[in-house]
Amino acid sequence: MIQDEEYNGLSSGRGKDAVVQLVRAFAVEGYPVDVDVWLHAYFAAGGSFRHAESIEKLVTEMQAGTRHRVKPRYRDNIVEILRGRIASTADTPGS
């Protein structure tokens, strides 16, 4: 989902909205707000080195307590939705 926003950059606008909202949503579910974890996930999903610095900056700021103002992009239950997508993909033959 973050990768889908790379075309405009991830340090502002829709890209920033995506990063911040996903980090927040996963944090609520107990996942760490950790730069290394998020960069690893980003690269595993095919993210580019070009935007890694933006992710690092945003996650570091969030760790320090910065509250970024972002426009809502995802439903409150986005983590549950993503889990459902993963489960349905895992059940599909040939996946």
Short mmCIF file of N, CA, C and O in Angstrom, two decimals:
data_model
loop_
_atom_site.label_atom_id
_atom_site.label_comp_id
_atom_site.label_asym_id
_atom_site.label_seq_id
_atom_site.Cartn_x
_atom_site.Cartn_y
_atom_site.Cartn_z
N MET A 1 0.83 -1.19 0.00
CA MET A 1 0.00 0.00 0.00
C MET A 1 0.87 1.26 0.00
O MET A 1 0.52 2.24 -0.63
N ILE A 2 1.98 1.19 0.73
CA ILE A 2 2.91 2.32 0.72
C ILE A 2 3.52 2.45 -0.66
O ILE A 2 3.65 3.56 -1.20
N GLN A 3 3.87 1.34 -1.23
CA GLN A 3 4.47 1.33 -2.56
C GLN A 3 3.56 1.98 -3.61
O GLN A 3 4.04 2.64 -4.53
N ASP A 4 2.26 1.83 -3.45
CA ASP A 4 1.30 2.42 -4.38
C ASP A 4 1.38 3.94 -4.40
O ASP A 4 0.93 4.57 -5.35
N GLU A 5 1.93 4.53 -3.37
CA GLU A 5 2.01 5.99 -3.25
C GLU A 5 3.39 6.56 -3.58
O GLU A 5 3.61 7.76 -3.50
N GLU A 6 4.31 5.72 -3.97
CA GLU A 6 5.69 6.17 -4.24
C GLU A 6 5.78 7.20 -5.37
O GLU A 6 6.68 8.03 -5.37
N TYR A 7 4.87 7.14 -6.30
CA TYR A 7 4.96 8.01 -7.48
C TYR A 7 4.98 9.49 -7.12
O TYR A 7 5.55 10.30 -7.85
N ASN A 8 4.38 9.88 -6.01
CA ASN A 8 4.39 11.28 -5.58
C ASN A 8 5.36 11.51 -4.42
O ASN A 8 5.41 12.60 -3.88
N GLY A 9 6.06 10.48 -4.00
CA GLY A 9 6.95 10.60 -2.85
C GLY A 9 6.23 10.19 -1.58
O GLY A 9 5.00 10.14 -1.53
N LEU A 10 7.02 9.92 -0.55
CA LEU A 10 6.44 9.47 0.70
C LEU A 10 6.64 10.46 1.84
O LEU A 10 6.23 10.19 2.97
N SER A 11 7.23 11.59 1.56
CA SER A 11 7.50 12.53 2.64
C SER A 11 6.38 13.55 2.85
O SER A 11 6.37 14.25 3.86
N SER A 12 5.43 13.60 1.93
CA SER A 12 4.31 14.53 2.08
C SER A 12 3.11 14.00 1.31
O SER A 12 3.20 13.02 0.58
N GLY A 13 1.99 14.67 1.50
CA GLY A 13 0.79 14.32 0.75
C GLY A 13 0.28 12.92 1.02
O GLY A 13 0.36 12.41 2.13
N ARG A 14 -0.22 12.30 -0.04
CA ARG A 14 -0.82 10.96 0.08
C ARG A 14 0.18 9.90 0.53
O ARG A 14 -0.18 8.98 1.25
N GLY A 15 1.43 10.06 0.12
CA GLY A 15 2.45 9.10 0.54
C GLY A 15 2.69 9.15 2.04
O GLY A 15 2.74 8.11 2.71
N LYS A 16 2.81 10.35 2.56
CA LYS A 16 2.97 10.52 4.01
C LYS A 16 1.74 10.00 4.74
O LYS A 16 1.86 9.30 5.76
N ASP A 17 0.56 10.32 4.22
CA ASP A 17 -0.68 9.83 4.83
C ASP A 17 -0.67 8.31 4.94
O ASP A 17 -1.02 7.75 5.98
N ALA A 18 -0.26 7.65 3.87
CA ALA A 18 -0.23 6.19 3.85
C ALA A 18 0.74 5.64 4.89
O ALA A 18 0.40 4.74 5.67
N VAL A 19 1.95 6.16 4.91
CA VAL A 19 2.97 5.66 5.85
C VAL A 19 2.50 5.86 7.28
O VAL A 19 2.47 4.91 8.08
N VAL A 20 2.11 7.07 7.63
CA VAL A 20 1.73 7.39 9.01
C VAL A 20 0.52 6.57 9.45
O VAL A 20 0.52 5.98 10.53
N GLN A 21 -0.49 6.48 8.61
CA GLN A 21 -1.69 5.73 9.01
C GLN A 21 -1.43 4.25 9.15
O GLN A 21 -1.95 3.61 10.07
N LEU A 22 -0.61 3.68 8.28
CA LEU A 22 -0.32 2.26 8.41
C LEU A 22 0.54 1.97 9.64
O LEU A 22 0.28 1.00 10.36
N VAL A 23 1.52 2.81 9.91
CA VAL A 23 2.34 2.61 11.12
C VAL A 23 1.45 2.71 12.35
O VAL A 23 1.54 1.87 13.26
N ARG A 24 0.57 3.69 12.40
CA ARG A 24 -0.35 3.83 13.54
C ARG A 24 -1.26 2.61 13.68
O ARG A 24 -1.47 2.10 14.79
N ALA A 25 -1.83 2.16 12.57
CA ALA A 25 -2.76 1.03 12.61
C ALA A 25 -2.07 -0.23 13.11
O ALA A 25 -2.63 -0.97 13.93
N PHE A 26 -0.86 -0.49 12.63
CA PHE A 26 -0.15 -1.67 13.08
C PHE A 26 0.32 -1.53 14.52
O PHE A 26 0.37 -2.51 15.26
N ALA A 27 0.64 -0.32 14.96
CA ALA A 27 1.04 -0.09 16.35
C ALA A 27 -0.11 -0.42 17.29
O ALA A 27 0.10 -1.03 18.35
N VAL A 28 -1.32 -0.05 16.91
CA VAL A 28 -2.50 -0.37 17.72
C VAL A 28 -2.65 -1.88 17.88
O VAL A 28 -3.09 -2.38 18.91
N GLU A 29 -2.25 -2.63 16.86
CA GLU A 29 -2.34 -4.09 16.88
C GLU A 29 -1.14 -4.74 17.58
O GLU A 29 -1.02 -5.96 17.61
N GLY A 30 -0.24 -3.92 18.12
CA GLY A 30 0.88 -4.47 18.89
C GLY A 30 2.20 -4.57 18.15
O GLY A 30 3.18 -5.05 18.70
N TYR A 31 2.23 -4.13 16.90
CA TYR A 31 3.48 -4.16 16.15
C TYR A 31 4.33 -2.95 16.53
O TYR A 31 3.80 -1.88 16.82
N PRO A 32 5.65 -3.10 16.52
CA PRO A 32 6.52 -2.01 16.97
C PRO A 32 6.59 -0.85 15.97
O PRO A 32 6.52 -1.05 14.77
N VAL A 33 6.73 0.33 16.53
CA VAL A 33 7.02 1.53 15.72
C VAL A 33 8.54 1.60 15.71
O VAL A 33 9.15 2.28 16.51
N ASP A 34 9.12 0.83 14.80
CA ASP A 34 10.57 0.66 14.75
C ASP A 34 11.04 0.84 13.31
O ASP A 34 10.50 0.22 12.40
N VAL A 35 12.04 1.67 13.14
CA VAL A 35 12.54 1.99 11.79
C VAL A 35 12.99 0.73 11.06
O VAL A 35 12.61 0.51 9.91
N ASP A 36 13.79 -0.10 11.71
CA ASP A 36 14.32 -1.30 11.05
C ASP A 36 13.20 -2.25 10.62
O ASP A 36 13.24 -2.81 9.52
N VAL A 37 12.21 -2.43 11.47
CA VAL A 37 11.09 -3.31 11.14
C VAL A 37 10.33 -2.79 9.92
O VAL A 37 10.02 -3.53 8.99
N TRP A 38 10.05 -1.48 9.91
CA TRP A 38 9.29 -0.90 8.80
C TRP A 38 10.09 -0.86 7.51
O TRP A 38 9.54 -1.11 6.43
N LEU A 39 11.37 -0.59 7.60
CA LEU A 39 12.19 -0.62 6.38
C LEU A 39 12.29 -2.04 5.84
O LEU A 39 12.21 -2.25 4.62
N HIS A 40 12.45 -3.00 6.71
CA HIS A 40 12.52 -4.40 6.27
C HIS A 40 11.21 -4.79 5.56
O HIS A 40 11.25 -5.38 4.48
N ALA A 41 10.08 -4.43 6.13
CA ALA A 41 8.79 -4.74 5.52
C ALA A 41 8.64 -4.02 4.18
O ALA A 41 8.16 -4.60 3.19
N TYR A 42 9.07 -2.78 4.13
CA TYR A 42 8.97 -1.99 2.90
C TYR A 42 9.80 -2.60 1.79
O TYR A 42 9.33 -2.77 0.66
N PHE A 43 11.03 -2.98 2.09
CA PHE A 43 11.88 -3.60 1.07
C PHE A 43 11.39 -4.99 0.69
O PHE A 43 11.45 -5.37 -0.48
N ALA A 44 10.87 -5.74 1.65
CA ALA A 44 10.34 -7.07 1.36
C ALA A 44 9.16 -6.99 0.39
O ALA A 44 8.94 -7.89 -0.41
N ALA A 45 8.42 -5.88 0.47
CA ALA A 45 7.28 -5.68 -0.43
C ALA A 45 7.68 -5.09 -1.78
O ALA A 45 6.84 -4.84 -2.62
N GLY A 46 8.98 -4.85 -1.96
CA GLY A 46 9.45 -4.33 -3.23
C GLY A 46 9.67 -2.83 -3.25
O GLY A 46 9.79 -2.24 -4.32
N GLY A 47 9.72 -2.21 -2.08
CA GLY A 47 9.94 -0.77 -2.01
C GLY A 47 11.32 -0.38 -2.51
O GLY A 47 12.24 -1.19 -2.53
N SER A 48 11.46 0.87 -2.92
CA SER A 48 12.71 1.34 -3.50
C SER A 48 13.57 2.07 -2.47
O SER A 48 13.06 2.66 -1.52
N PHE A 49 14.88 2.04 -2.70
CA PHE A 49 15.80 2.75 -1.83
C PHE A 49 15.56 4.25 -1.89
O PHE A 49 15.84 4.97 -0.93
N ARG A 50 15.04 4.70 -2.99
CA ARG A 50 14.79 6.13 -3.20
C ARG A 50 13.90 6.73 -2.11
O ARG A 50 14.06 7.88 -1.72
N HIS A 51 12.94 5.95 -1.60
CA HIS A 51 11.98 6.46 -0.63
C HIS A 51 12.24 5.97 0.80
O HIS A 51 11.51 6.34 1.72
N ALA A 52 13.26 5.17 0.99
CA ALA A 52 13.56 4.63 2.32
C ALA A 52 13.83 5.72 3.33
O ALA A 52 13.43 5.62 4.50
N GLU A 53 14.49 6.78 2.90
CA GLU A 53 14.81 7.88 3.82
C GLU A 53 13.53 8.53 4.37
O GLU A 53 13.47 8.91 5.54
N SER A 54 12.52 8.65 3.54
CA SER A 54 11.25 9.24 3.99
C SER A 54 10.58 8.37 5.05
O SER A 54 10.07 8.88 6.05
N ILE A 55 10.58 7.07 4.82
CA ILE A 55 10.01 6.15 5.80
C ILE A 55 10.80 6.22 7.10
O ILE A 55 10.22 6.31 8.19
N GLU A 56 12.11 6.21 6.99
CA GLU A 56 12.96 6.29 8.17
C GLU A 56 12.65 7.56 8.97
O GLU A 56 12.50 7.52 10.19
N LYS A 57 12.55 8.68 8.29
CA LYS A 57 12.29 9.96 8.94
C LYS A 57 10.93 9.96 9.65
O LYS A 57 10.82 10.34 10.81
N LEU A 58 9.90 9.52 8.97
CA LEU A 58 8.56 9.52 9.54
C LEU A 58 8.45 8.58 10.75
O LEU A 58 7.89 8.95 11.79
N VAL A 59 8.99 7.38 10.62
CA VAL A 59 8.91 6.41 11.72
C VAL A 59 9.74 6.90 12.91
O VAL A 59 9.30 6.79 14.06
N THR A 60 10.90 7.48 12.66
CA THR A 60 11.72 8.03 13.74
C THR A 60 10.97 9.15 14.46
O THR A 60 10.98 9.22 15.70
N GLU A 61 10.33 10.02 13.71
CA GLU A 61 9.54 11.09 14.33
C GLU A 61 8.39 10.53 15.15
O GLU A 61 8.10 11.03 16.25
N MET A 62 7.76 9.48 14.64
CA MET A 62 6.65 8.87 15.37
C MET A 62 7.15 8.22 16.66
O MET A 62 6.48 8.31 17.69
N GLN A 63 8.32 7.60 16.62
CA GLN A 63 8.90 7.02 17.83
C GLN A 63 9.14 8.10 18.88
O GLN A 63 8.98 7.87 20.07
N ALA A 64 9.52 9.28 18.43
CA ALA A 64 9.82 10.40 19.33
C ALA A 64 8.55 11.09 19.83
O ALA A 64 8.64 12.00 20.65
N GLY A 65 7.40 10.68 19.33
CA GLY A 65 6.14 11.24 19.81
C GLY A 65 5.50 12.29 18.92
O GLY A 65 4.47 12.86 19.29
N THR A 66 6.07 12.54 17.76
CA THR A 66 5.47 13.51 16.84
C THR A 66 4.12 13.00 16.36
O THR A 66 4.00 11.85 15.95
N ARG A 67 3.12 13.85 16.43
CA ARG A 67 1.79 13.51 15.93
C ARG A 67 1.59 14.19 14.59
O ARG A 67 1.37 15.39 14.52
N HIS A 68 1.71 13.44 13.53
CA HIS A 68 1.56 13.98 12.19
C HIS A 68 0.08 14.14 11.86
O HIS A 68 -0.72 13.26 12.14
N ARG A 69 -0.24 15.26 11.25
CA ARG A 69 -1.60 15.47 10.76
C ARG A 69 -1.69 14.89 9.36
O ARG A 69 -0.92 15.28 8.48
N VAL A 70 -2.58 13.95 9.20
CA VAL A 70 -2.75 13.31 7.89
C VAL A 70 -4.23 13.21 7.57
O VAL A 70 -5.08 13.19 8.46
N LYS A 71 -4.52 13.13 6.28
CA LYS A 71 -5.90 12.93 5.83
C LYS A 71 -6.20 11.43 5.89
O LYS A 71 -5.35 10.62 5.51
N PRO A 72 -7.39 11.08 6.34
CA PRO A 72 -7.75 9.66 6.41
C PRO A 72 -7.68 8.99 5.04
O PRO A 72 -8.20 9.51 4.06
N ARG A 73 -6.99 7.86 4.99
CA ARG A 73 -6.84 7.11 3.73
C ARG A 73 -7.42 5.71 3.85
O ARG A 73 -7.82 5.12 2.86
N TYR A 74 -7.41 5.16 5.05
CA TYR A 74 -7.80 3.76 5.24
C TYR A 74 -8.85 3.66 6.34
O TYR A 74 -8.95 4.51 7.21
N ARG A 75 -9.57 2.57 6.30
CA ARG A 75 -10.55 2.28 7.35
C ARG A 75 -9.83 1.99 8.66
O ARG A 75 -8.67 1.59 8.66
N ASP A 76 -10.55 2.14 9.77
CA ASP A 76 -9.96 1.87 11.08
C ASP A 76 -9.51 0.42 11.22
O ASP A 76 -8.57 0.14 11.95
N ASN A 77 -10.15 -0.48 10.51
CA ASN A 77 -9.82 -1.91 10.62
C ASN A 77 -8.91 -2.38 9.47
O ASN A 77 -8.98 -3.53 9.05
N ILE A 78 -8.02 -1.52 9.01
CA ILE A 78 -7.17 -1.85 7.85
C ILE A 78 -6.29 -3.07 8.10
O ILE A 78 -6.07 -3.87 7.19
N VAL A 79 -5.82 -3.26 9.31
CA VAL A 79 -4.97 -4.43 9.60
C VAL A 79 -5.78 -5.71 9.44
O VAL A 79 -5.31 -6.68 8.85
N GLU A 80 -7.00 -5.69 9.93
CA GLU A 80 -7.88 -6.86 9.78
C GLU A 80 -8.16 -7.14 8.30
O GLU A 80 -8.16 -8.29 7.86
N ILE A 81 -8.40 -6.10 7.53
CA ILE A 81 -8.63 -6.25 6.09
C ILE A 81 -7.41 -6.86 5.41
O ILE A 81 -7.53 -7.79 4.60
N LEU A 82 -6.23 -6.38 5.75
CA LEU A 82 -5.00 -6.92 5.16
C LEU A 82 -4.78 -8.37 5.55
O LEU A 82 -4.35 -9.18 4.73
N ARG A 83 -5.07 -8.70 6.79
CA ARG A 83 -4.95 -10.11 7.23
C ARG A 83 -5.87 -10.99 6.41
O ARG A 83 -5.51 -12.10 6.01
N GLY A 84 -7.09 -10.52 6.15
CA GLY A 84 -8.03 -11.27 5.34
C GLY A 84 -7.54 -11.48 3.91
O GLY A 84 -7.67 -12.56 3.35
N ARG A 85 -6.93 -10.45 3.36
CA ARG A 85 -6.37 -10.57 2.00
C ARG A 85 -5.25 -11.60 1.96
O ARG A 85 -5.17 -12.39 1.03
N ILE A 86 -4.41 -11.55 2.96
CA ILE A 86 -3.29 -12.51 3.02
C ILE A 86 -3.82 -13.92 3.17
O ILE A 86 -3.34 -14.84 2.49
N ALA A 87 -4.79 -14.11 4.03
CA ALA A 87 -5.37 -15.44 4.24
C ALA A 87 -6.02 -15.97 2.97
O ALA A 87 -5.86 -17.13 2.63
N SER A 88 -6.73 -15.11 2.25
CA SER A 88 -7.39 -15.57 1.02
C SER A 88 -6.36 -15.87 -0.07
O SER A 88 -6.56 -16.78 -0.86
N THR A 89 -5.28 -15.14 -0.10
CA THR A 89 -4.21 -15.41 -1.07
C THR A 89 -3.51 -16.73 -0.74
O THR A 89 -3.19 -17.50 -1.64
N ALA A 90 -3.31 -16.99 0.55
CA ALA A 90 -2.64 -18.22 0.97
C ALA A 90 -3.49 -19.44 0.66
O ALA A 90 -2.96 -20.54 0.43
N ASP A 91 -4.81 -19.27 0.64
CA ASP A 91 -5.72 -20.38 0.34
C ASP A 91 -5.90 -20.64 -1.14
O ASP A 91 -6.46 -21.65 -1.53
N THR A 92 -5.41 -19.74 -1.97
CA THR A 92 -5.57 -19.87 -3.41
C THR A 92 -4.48 -20.79 -3.98
O THR A 92 -3.30 -20.56 -3.74
N PRO A 93 -4.87 -21.83 -4.73
CA PRO A 93 -3.88 -22.73 -5.32
C PRO A 93 -2.95 -21.98 -6.26
O PRO A 93 -3.38 -21.08 -6.99
N GLY A 94 -1.69 -22.32 -6.20
CA GLY A 94 -0.71 -21.71 -7.08
C GLY A 94 -0.14 -20.42 -6.54
O GLY A 94 0.61 -19.72 -7.22
N SER A 95 -0.50 -20.04 -5.32
CA SER A 95 -0.01 -18.79 -4.74
C SER A 95 1.33 -19.00 -4.08
O SER A 95 1.62 -19.97 -3.54
#
